[in-house]
Amino acid sequence: MQPLRLTVIGVGYLGLTHAACMADLGHEVLAIDTDHERIARASAGELPFFEPGLEPLLRKGLDTGRLRFTTSYQEIGAFGEVHFLCVGTPQAADGAADLSYLTHAADALAPHLRSGCLIAGKSTVPAGTARALLATIRAAAPAGEQVDLAWNPEFLREGHAVADTLHPDRFVFGVTSPRAEAVLRQVYAQPLADGIPALSMGLETAELVKVSANAFLAVKISFINAVADACEAAGADVTQLTAALALDERIGRRGMAPGLGFGGGCLPKDIRAFRATAAALGVQSVVSLLADVDEINKSRRSHVVDMARAAAGGTLSGKKIAALGLAFKPDSDDVRDSPSLDVCGRLAADGAIVTAHDPVAVDNATRQHPELRYAKTVLEAAHDADLVLHLTEWDEYRSLDPAALAAVVAHRTIIDARCVLDTRAWQTAGWTVRTVGRSA
Ligand code: UGA
């Protein structure tokens, strides 16, 4: 493999993972962020978030000298043959994507770009962004038309970021020239040689592949959650139903786990941004589909609060509730738009005394919800509880001993909002178990 000099702009979740993985592939990588503290920590080998397997790659990159960090755009402009744009595109007040980090990065980078370099966008953006960005950068860069731009969306999941970056299901190359495609093939030469497919297409298609992938994942989750409501109403069991659906190869098992719905920094904001793009394009079918998906998803949280109120005897006021899980999903300390943390906040707002536990997300949760109580162990959270809520399906909660918990609570009632606990084992230990998507 011919190593390249790559830069990574934005040292957040996506950027730091990409930078460490590209250095692991043998490239020389220089990563930039405007947050000086973040750069200082990354240069010292510290991750600003929890991600299994990433820290060793970061340290390896630093030790070999293949991975370095800077805050100077001049330095990265002089260094890079390929510049990966990895800045965030958060949700703006109107639901559309806020592209200001991207435009700031492009404005800062353009004057320093060398002739013949390639900018490769990885951030999730509305269709049309890449083409507009290329025009702006070419107008501002002294290198002008000698600067090329591609869109190479990222599909990594938090908790699996390293494997998803180095061994994705596919690479998507949105390009306007054969040379841009050839350069991207050089960047990913090793995984491509391992047989991972790469699909080349136009810029707008590549942008839309990413948002429609996330939209499809969201549709699947809201679909099964709507069916969970039907199961509760009809006296059926959504877990058994999902197992039966999964054996139809056209439907499959993955991404169809019912429960508390989706959260995090991607799916919720991406379906809203796609909706805004579709509205601007006049595509009403996408607008209404994604509005329903969003509403069904939001309803999951109020549904679990209602279940808790009912299980607590009709009122939450003064009830002690142990909440298991705060992260938006297991193997992550991310609480951005976390359904679990949102439920805890709503319970507390309704007068419940919530004591929450999470293996890694307590610090982040405390910053958002200082009014909650936090426990270091599950037993401490459950002490004297009137009700236990299982909110994020960490492995350690699946393997809890129901008898040990039974010994410390005031009332043996648990709500399984993720449909994964062994109901029979809990019932045998004297618990009343209520599960989302089951009538009893
Ligand atoms: C998601 C996509 O899965 C990635 O492919 C994509 O690259 C990423 O967004 C992104 O755009 O950056 P992520 O947000 O890390 O990744 O998490 P997922 O594993 O997709 O889970 C999202 C949410 O859906 C979580 O709250 C999870 O609990 C929920 N979920 C997931 C379900 O409720 N049911 C499921 O079956 C699967």
Coordinates of C-alpha atoms and ligand atoms in Angstrom, one line a residue:
M1 CA 0.0 0.0 0.0
Q2 CA 1.2 3.5 -0.9
P3 CA 0.7 5.6 2.3
L4 CA -0.9 9.0 1.8
R5 CA -0.7 12.2 3.8
L6 CA -4.3 12.7 5.2
T7 CA -5.8 15.3 7.3
V8 CA -8.9 15.0 9.4
I9 CA -10.9 18.1 10.2
G10 CA -12.9 17.8 13.4
V11 CA -11.8 15.6 16.3
G12 CA -15.2 14.5 17.5
Y13 CA -16.6 11.0 17.5
L14 CA -16.3 10.5 13.7
G15 CA -13.1 12.4 13.2
L16 CA -11.0 10.9 16.0
T17 CA -12.1 7.4 15.1
H18 CA -11.3 8.1 11.4
A19 CA -8.0 9.6 12.2
A20 CA -6.9 6.7 14.4
C21 CA -8.1 4.1 11.9
M22 CA -6.4 5.8 8.9
A23 CA -3.1 5.9 10.9
D24 CA -3.6 2.2 11.6
L25 CA -3.9 1.5 7.9
G26 CA -0.4 3.0 7.5
H27 CA -1.2 6.6 6.4
E28 CA 0.4 9.8 7.8
V29 CA -2.4 11.6 9.6
L30 CA -2.7 15.1 10.9
A31 CA -6.0 16.0 12.6
I32 CA -7.3 19.4 13.5
D33 CA -9.9 20.8 15.8
T34 CA -10.6 24.4 17.0
D35 CA -11.1 23.1 20.6
H36 CA -7.6 23.4 22.1
E37 CA -8.3 21.3 25.1
R38 CA -9.6 18.4 22.9
I39 CA -6.5 18.6 20.9
A40 CA -4.3 18.6 24.0
R41 CA -6.1 15.5 25.4
A42 CA -6.0 13.6 22.1
S43 CA -2.3 14.4 21.8
A44 CA -1.8 12.8 25.2
G45 CA -3.7 9.7 24.1
E46 CA -6.9 10.4 26.0
L47 CA -10.3 9.8 24.5
P48 CA -13.0 12.4 25.2
F49 CA -15.7 9.7 25.0
F50 CA -16.1 6.0 25.7
E51 CA -15.5 3.8 22.7
P52 CA -14.3 0.2 23.1
G53 CA -11.0 -0.5 21.2
L54 CA -10.3 3.0 20.1
E55 CA -7.8 4.1 22.8
P56 CA -5.2 1.5 21.8
L57 CA -5.3 2.7 18.2
L58 CA -5.0 6.3 19.2
R59 CA -1.9 5.5 21.4
K60 CA -0.4 3.3 18.6
G61 CA -0.8 6.2 16.1
L62 CA 0.9 8.6 18.5
D63 CA 3.7 6.2 19.4
T64 CA 4.5 5.4 15.7
G65 CA 4.3 9.2 14.9
R66 CA 1.8 8.4 12.1
L67 CA -1.0 10.3 14.0
R68 CA -0.5 13.9 15.1
F69 CA -2.8 16.8 16.1
T70 CA -2.8 20.5 15.5
T71 CA -4.9 23.6 15.7
S72 CA -3.4 25.2 12.6
Y73 CA -5.2 25.2 9.2
Q74 CA -2.1 26.5 7.6
E75 CA -0.2 23.4 8.8
I76 CA -2.9 21.0 7.5
G77 CA -3.2 22.8 4.2
A78 CA 0.5 22.4 3.6
F79 CA 0.5 18.8 4.8
G80 CA -2.5 17.1 3.2
E81 CA -3.0 15.3 0.0
V82 CA -6.5 14.3 1.1
H83 CA -8.6 16.4 3.7
F84 CA -11.4 14.5 5.4
L85 CA -14.2 16.8 6.6
C86 CA -15.5 15.2 9.8
V87 CA -17.2 18.2 11.6
G88 CA -20.6 17.9 13.2
T89 CA -23.9 18.8 11.4
P90 CA -26.2 19.2 14.4
Q91 CA -29.9 19.9 14.3
A92 CA -30.8 23.5 13.8
A93 CA -33.8 25.1 15.6
D94 CA -36.1 24.4 12.6
G95 CA -35.1 20.7 12.4
A96 CA -32.8 21.1 9.3
A97 CA -29.1 20.4 9.5
D98 CA -26.9 23.2 10.9
L99 CA -24.1 23.4 8.4
S100 CA -22.2 26.2 10.1
Y101 CA -19.3 24.0 11.3
L102 CA -18.8 22.8 7.8
T103 CA -18.8 26.2 6.2
H104 CA -16.4 27.5 8.8
A105 CA -14.1 24.6 8.2
A106 CA -14.2 25.1 4.4
D107 CA -13.6 28.9 4.8
A108 CA -10.6 28.3 7.1
L109 CA -9.1 25.5 4.9
A110 CA -9.6 27.0 1.4
P111 CA -6.8 29.6 1.5
H112 CA -4.2 27.0 2.4
L113 CA -5.2 24.2 0.0
R114 CA -2.4 22.9 -2.3
S115 CA -3.0 22.3 -6.0
G116 CA -4.2 18.7 -6.7
C117 CA -5.5 17.9 -3.3
L118 CA -8.8 16.2 -2.6
I119 CA -11.3 17.2 0.0
A120 CA -13.4 14.2 1.1
G121 CA -16.6 15.0 3.1
K122 CA -17.6 12.4 5.7
S123 CA -20.1 14.5 7.7
T124 CA -23.9 13.7 7.2
V125 CA -25.3 16.5 5.0
P126 CA -28.4 17.3 3.0
A127 CA -28.3 16.5 -0.8
G128 CA -26.7 19.4 -2.6
T129 CA -24.3 20.4 0.1
A130 CA -21.2 18.9 -1.5
R131 CA -21.7 20.6 -4.9
A132 CA -22.3 24.0 -3.3
L133 CA -19.2 23.5 -1.0
L134 CA -17.0 22.6 -4.0
A135 CA -18.0 25.8 -5.8
T136 CA -17.4 27.9 -2.7
I137 CA -14.0 26.3 -2.0
R138 CA -12.8 26.6 -5.6
A139 CA -13.8 30.3 -5.6
A140 CA -11.9 31.0 -2.4
A141 CA -8.8 28.8 -2.9
P142 CA -5.8 30.1 -4.7
A143 CA -5.5 26.6 -6.2
G144 CA -9.0 27.1 -7.7
E145 CA -10.1 24.4 -10.1
Q146 CA -7.1 22.3 -9.1
V147 CA -8.9 21.4 -5.9
D148 CA -11.3 18.4 -6.1
L149 CA -14.0 17.3 -3.7
A150 CA -15.7 13.9 -3.0
W151 CA -18.4 12.8 -0.6
N152 CA -17.5 9.6 1.3
P153 CA -20.2 9.1 4.0
E154 CA -19.5 7.2 7.2
F155 CA -21.7 4.4 8.5
L156 CA -20.1 3.7 11.9
R157 CA -22.1 2.9 15.0
E158 CA -21.1 4.1 18.4
G159 CA -19.8 1.1 20.4
H160 CA -18.6 -0.5 17.1
A161 CA -16.7 2.5 15.7
V162 CA -13.4 0.9 15.0
A163 CA -14.7 -2.3 13.3
D164 CA -17.3 -0.3 11.3
T165 CA -14.5 2.1 10.0
L166 CA -12.0 -0.6 9.1
H167 CA -14.4 -3.3 8.0
P168 CA -17.6 -1.5 6.8
D169 CA -20.3 -3.2 4.8
R170 CA -19.4 -1.0 1.9
F171 CA -17.6 2.2 0.9
V172 CA -19.6 4.9 -0.8
F173 CA -17.7 7.3 -3.1
G174 CA -19.6 10.3 -4.3
V175 CA -17.3 11.7 -7.0
T176 CA -17.1 14.1 -10.0
S177 CA -13.9 12.8 -11.5
P178 CA -12.1 9.5 -12.0
R179 CA -9.1 10.9 -10.2
A180 CA -11.1 11.5 -7.0
E181 CA -12.3 7.9 -7.1
A182 CA -8.7 6.6 -7.6
V183 CA -7.4 8.6 -4.6
L184 CA -10.2 7.2 -2.4
R185 CA -9.3 3.7 -3.6
Q186 CA -5.8 4.4 -2.5
V187 CA -6.9 5.6 0.9
Y188 CA -8.9 2.4 1.5
A189 CA -6.6 0.1 -0.4
Q190 CA -6.2 -2.4 2.4
P191 CA -9.9 -3.0 3.2
L192 CA -10.7 -3.0 -0.5
A193 CA -8.1 -5.7 -1.0
D194 CA -9.9 -7.7 1.8
G195 CA -13.0 -7.7 -0.5
I196 CA -15.1 -4.8 1.0
P197 CA -17.2 -3.4 -1.9
A198 CA -16.9 0.2 -3.0
L199 CA -19.7 1.9 -4.9
S200 CA -19.0 5.1 -6.9
M201 CA -21.8 7.5 -7.7
G202 CA -22.6 11.2 -8.0
L203 CA -22.3 13.6 -5.1
E204 CA -26.0 13.9 -4.5
T205 CA -26.6 10.1 -4.5
A206 CA -23.8 9.6 -2.0
E207 CA -25.3 12.3 0.3
L208 CA -28.7 10.6 0.0
V209 CA -27.3 7.1 0.6
K210 CA -26.3 8.2 4.1
V211 CA -29.5 9.9 5.2
S212 CA -31.7 7.2 3.6
A213 CA -29.7 4.5 5.4
N214 CA -30.3 6.2 8.8
A215 CA -34.0 6.8 7.8
F216 CA -34.5 3.2 7.0
L217 CA -33.0 2.1 10.3
A218 CA -35.4 4.5 12.0
V219 CA -38.4 3.3 10.0
K220 CA -37.6 -0.3 11.1
I221 CA -37.4 0.6 14.7
S222 CA -40.6 2.7 14.7
F223 CA -42.4 0.0 12.7
I224 CA -41.7 -2.7 15.3
N225 CA -42.6 -0.2 18.1
A226 CA -45.9 0.5 16.5
V227 CA -46.5 -3.2 16.3
A228 CA -45.5 -3.4 20.0
D229 CA -48.4 -1.1 20.8
A230 CA -50.7 -3.4 18.7
C231 CA -49.4 -6.4 20.7
E232 CA -50.2 -4.8 24.0
A233 CA -53.7 -3.9 22.8
A234 CA -54.4 -7.4 21.4
G235 CA -52.9 -9.5 24.2
A236 CA -49.9 -10.5 22.1
D237 CA -46.1 -10.6 22.7
V238 CA -43.9 -8.5 20.5
T239 CA -40.7 -10.5 21.4
Q240 CA -42.2 -13.7 20.2
L241 CA -43.6 -11.9 17.2
T242 CA -40.2 -10.4 16.3
A243 CA -38.6 -13.8 16.5
A244 CA -41.1 -15.2 14.0
L245 CA -40.8 -12.2 11.6
A246 CA -37.0 -12.5 11.7
L247 CA -37.0 -15.9 10.0
D248 CA -38.3 -14.3 6.9
E249 CA -35.1 -13.5 5.1
R250 CA -36.7 -10.4 3.6
I251 CA -37.3 -9.0 7.0
G252 CA -34.4 -10.3 9.1
R253 CA -33.6 -10.0 12.8
R254 CA -31.2 -7.0 13.0
G255 CA -32.3 -3.5 13.8
M256 CA -35.8 -4.6 14.9
A257 CA -35.5 -4.6 18.7
P258 CA -38.6 -3.2 20.1
G259 CA -38.7 -1.0 23.3
L260 CA -37.9 2.5 24.1
G261 CA -37.0 3.6 20.6
F262 CA -34.1 5.3 19.1
G263 CA -32.0 8.2 20.4
G264 CA -28.4 9.4 20.1
G265 CA -26.6 12.0 18.1
C266 CA -27.5 10.6 14.7
L267 CA -30.9 8.9 13.9
P268 CA -33.2 11.5 15.5
K269 CA -31.5 14.5 13.9
D270 CA -30.9 12.8 10.6
I271 CA -34.5 11.9 10.0
R272 CA -35.5 15.5 10.9
A273 CA -32.8 16.9 8.5
F274 CA -33.9 14.5 5.7
R275 CA -37.5 15.7 6.4
A276 CA -36.4 19.3 6.0
T277 CA -34.6 18.5 2.8
A278 CA -37.6 16.6 1.4
A279 CA -39.8 19.5 2.3
A280 CA -37.5 21.9 0.4
L281 CA -37.5 19.6 -2.6
G282 CA -41.3 19.2 -2.4
V283 CA -41.2 15.5 -1.7
Q284 CA -44.3 15.1 0.5
S285 CA -44.1 11.3 0.8
V286 CA -40.8 11.5 2.6
V287 CA -42.0 14.4 4.8
S288 CA -45.1 12.5 6.0
L289 CA -43.3 9.1 6.4
L290 CA -40.6 10.6 8.6
A291 CA -43.0 12.7 10.6
D292 CA -44.8 9.5 11.6
V293 CA -41.6 7.7 12.4
D294 CA -40.5 10.6 14.6
E295 CA -43.9 10.7 16.4
I296 CA -44.0 7.0 17.0
N297 CA -40.5 7.2 18.4
K298 CA -41.3 10.0 20.8
S299 CA -44.4 8.2 22.0
R300 CA -42.2 5.4 23.3
R301 CA -40.9 7.6 26.1
S302 CA -44.3 8.8 27.3
H303 CA -45.6 5.2 27.1
V304 CA -42.9 4.0 29.5
V305 CA -43.6 6.9 31.8
D306 CA -47.3 5.9 31.7
M307 CA -46.4 2.3 32.5
A308 CA -44.3 3.5 35.4
R309 CA -47.2 5.6 36.7
A310 CA -49.6 2.8 36.5
A311 CA -47.2 0.3 38.2
A312 CA -46.7 2.9 41.0
G313 CA -50.4 2.9 41.7
G314 CA -51.5 5.9 39.6
T315 CA -49.1 8.6 40.9
L316 CA -45.4 9.1 40.7
S317 CA -45.2 11.7 43.4
G318 CA -42.8 10.7 46.1
K319 CA -42.3 7.2 44.6
K320 CA -38.7 5.9 44.7
I321 CA -37.6 4.6 41.3
A322 CA -34.4 2.8 40.4
A323 CA -33.4 3.5 36.8
L324 CA -31.0 1.0 35.2
G325 CA -29.3 2.7 32.2
L326 CA -28.8 6.3 31.0
A327 CA -26.8 6.0 27.8
F328 CA -28.8 6.1 24.5
K329 CA -27.7 2.5 23.9
P330 CA -25.3 0.0 25.5
D331 CA -21.5 0.2 25.1
S332 CA -21.7 4.0 24.9
D333 CA -21.5 6.9 27.4
D334 CA -23.4 9.1 25.0
V335 CA -26.6 10.6 26.4
R336 CA -27.5 12.9 23.5
D337 CA -31.2 12.6 23.0
S338 CA -31.1 9.4 25.1
P339 CA -34.6 7.9 25.6
S340 CA -33.4 6.4 28.9
L341 CA -32.3 9.7 30.4
D342 CA -35.3 11.5 29.0
V343 CA -37.6 9.0 30.8
C344 CA -35.7 9.6 34.1
G345 CA -36.1 13.4 33.7
R346 CA -39.8 13.1 33.0
L347 CA -40.3 10.8 36.0
A348 CA -38.5 13.3 38.3
A349 CA -40.5 16.2 36.8
D350 CA -43.7 14.2 37.8
G351 CA -42.5 14.0 41.5
A352 CA -40.7 10.7 41.5
I353 CA -37.4 10.3 43.4
V354 CA -35.2 8.8 40.7
T355 CA -31.9 7.1 41.5
A356 CA -30.1 6.1 38.3
H357 CA -27.2 3.8 37.5
D358 CA -25.2 3.4 34.3
P359 CA -21.8 1.6 33.8
V360 CA -20.3 4.6 32.0
A361 CA -22.7 7.4 31.3
V362 CA -23.3 8.9 34.8
D363 CA -20.9 11.9 34.3
N364 CA -22.5 12.9 31.1
A365 CA -26.0 12.4 32.5
T366 CA -25.3 14.5 35.6
R367 CA -24.4 17.5 33.4
Q368 CA -27.8 17.3 31.7
H369 CA -29.9 16.3 34.7
P370 CA -28.3 17.3 38.0
E371 CA -31.7 16.9 39.7
L372 CA -31.5 13.1 39.5
R373 CA -29.7 11.0 42.1
Y374 CA -27.0 8.7 40.8
A375 CA -25.7 5.4 42.3
K376 CA -22.4 3.6 41.8
T377 CA -24.0 0.1 41.8
V378 CA -27.3 -1.4 40.8
L379 CA -27.9 -2.5 44.4
E380 CA -27.4 1.0 45.7
A381 CA -29.8 2.4 43.0
A382 CA -32.4 -0.3 43.9
H383 CA -32.2 0.2 47.7
D384 CA -35.7 0.7 49.1
A385 CA -37.1 1.3 45.5
D386 CA -40.9 1.1 44.9
L387 CA -40.2 0.4 41.2
V388 CA -37.2 -0.7 39.0
L389 CA -37.0 0.4 35.4
H390 CA -34.7 -1.3 32.9
L391 CA -34.0 1.4 30.4
T392 CA -30.7 0.6 28.5
E393 CA -29.9 -3.0 27.7
W394 CA -26.3 -3.2 29.1
D395 CA -25.1 -6.9 29.3
E396 CA -24.6 -6.4 33.1
Y397 CA -28.3 -5.8 33.5
R398 CA -29.3 -8.9 31.6
S399 CA -27.2 -11.0 33.9
L400 CA -28.5 -9.4 37.2
D401 CA -29.5 -11.8 40.0
P402 CA -33.2 -11.0 40.5
A403 CA -33.1 -12.6 44.1
A404 CA -30.2 -10.2 45.1
L405 CA -32.2 -7.2 43.9
A406 CA -35.4 -8.5 45.5
A407 CA -33.6 -8.4 48.9
V408 CA -33.0 -4.7 48.8
V409 CA -36.1 -3.1 47.1
A410 CA -39.3 -2.0 48.9
H411 CA -41.6 -3.5 46.1
R412 CA -40.7 -6.2 43.6
T413 CA -41.9 -4.6 40.4
I414 CA -39.8 -4.1 37.4
I415 CA -40.6 -2.6 34.0
D416 CA -38.5 -3.9 31.1
A417 CA -38.5 -1.1 28.6
R418 CA -36.0 -3.0 26.3
C419 CA -37.8 -6.4 26.2
V420 CA -34.6 -8.4 26.9
L421 CA -34.9 -9.6 30.5
D422 CA -35.6 -13.2 31.4
T423 CA -39.1 -12.7 32.6
R424 CA -39.5 -16.2 34.1
A425 CA -36.3 -15.8 36.2
W426 CA -37.5 -12.5 37.6
Q427 CA -41.0 -13.9 38.3
T428 CA -39.5 -16.9 40.1
A429 CA -37.7 -14.5 42.4
G430 CA -41.1 -13.0 43.3
W431 CA -41.1 -10.0 40.9
T432 CA -44.0 -8.6 39.0
V433 CA -42.6 -7.9 35.5
R434 CA -44.2 -5.5 33.0
T435 CA -42.6 -5.6 29.5
V436 CA -43.1 -3.2 26.6
G437 CA -45.1 -4.9 23.9
R438 CA -46.7 -7.5 26.2
S439 CA -50.2 -7.2 27.6
A440 CA -49.3 -8.6 31.0
Ligands
UGA1 C1 -26.4 5.1 13.7 C2 -26.3 4.1 12.5 O1 -26.6 2.8 13.0 C3 -24.9 4.1 11.9 O2 -24.9 3.3 10.7 C4 -24.6 5.5 11.4 O3 -23.3 5.6 10.9 C5 -24.7 6.5 12.6 O4 -26.0 6.4 13.2 C6 -24.4 7.9 12.2 O5 -25.1 8.4 11.4 O6 -23.3 8.4 12.6 P1 -25.7 4.9 16.2 O7 -26.4 6.2 16.4 O8 -24.4 4.8 16.8 O9 -25.5 4.6 14.7 O10 -26.6 3.8 16.9 P2 -27.5 2.6 16.5 O11 -26.9 1.3 16.9 O12 -28.0 2.6 15.1 O13 -28.7 2.9 17.5 C7 -29.5 4.0 17.4 C8 -30.7 4.0 18.4 O14 -31.6 3.1 18.0 C9 -30.3 3.6 19.8 O15 -31.0 4.4 20.7 C10 -30.7 2.2 19.9 O16 -31.1 1.8 21.2 C11 -32.0 2.2 19.0 N1 -32.3 0.9 18.4 C12 -31.4 0.3 17.6 C13 -33.5 0.3 18.7 O17 -34.3 0.8 19.5 N2 -33.8 -0.9 18.2 C14 -32.9 -1.6 17.3 O18 -33.2 -2.7 16.9 C15 -31.7 -1.0 17.1

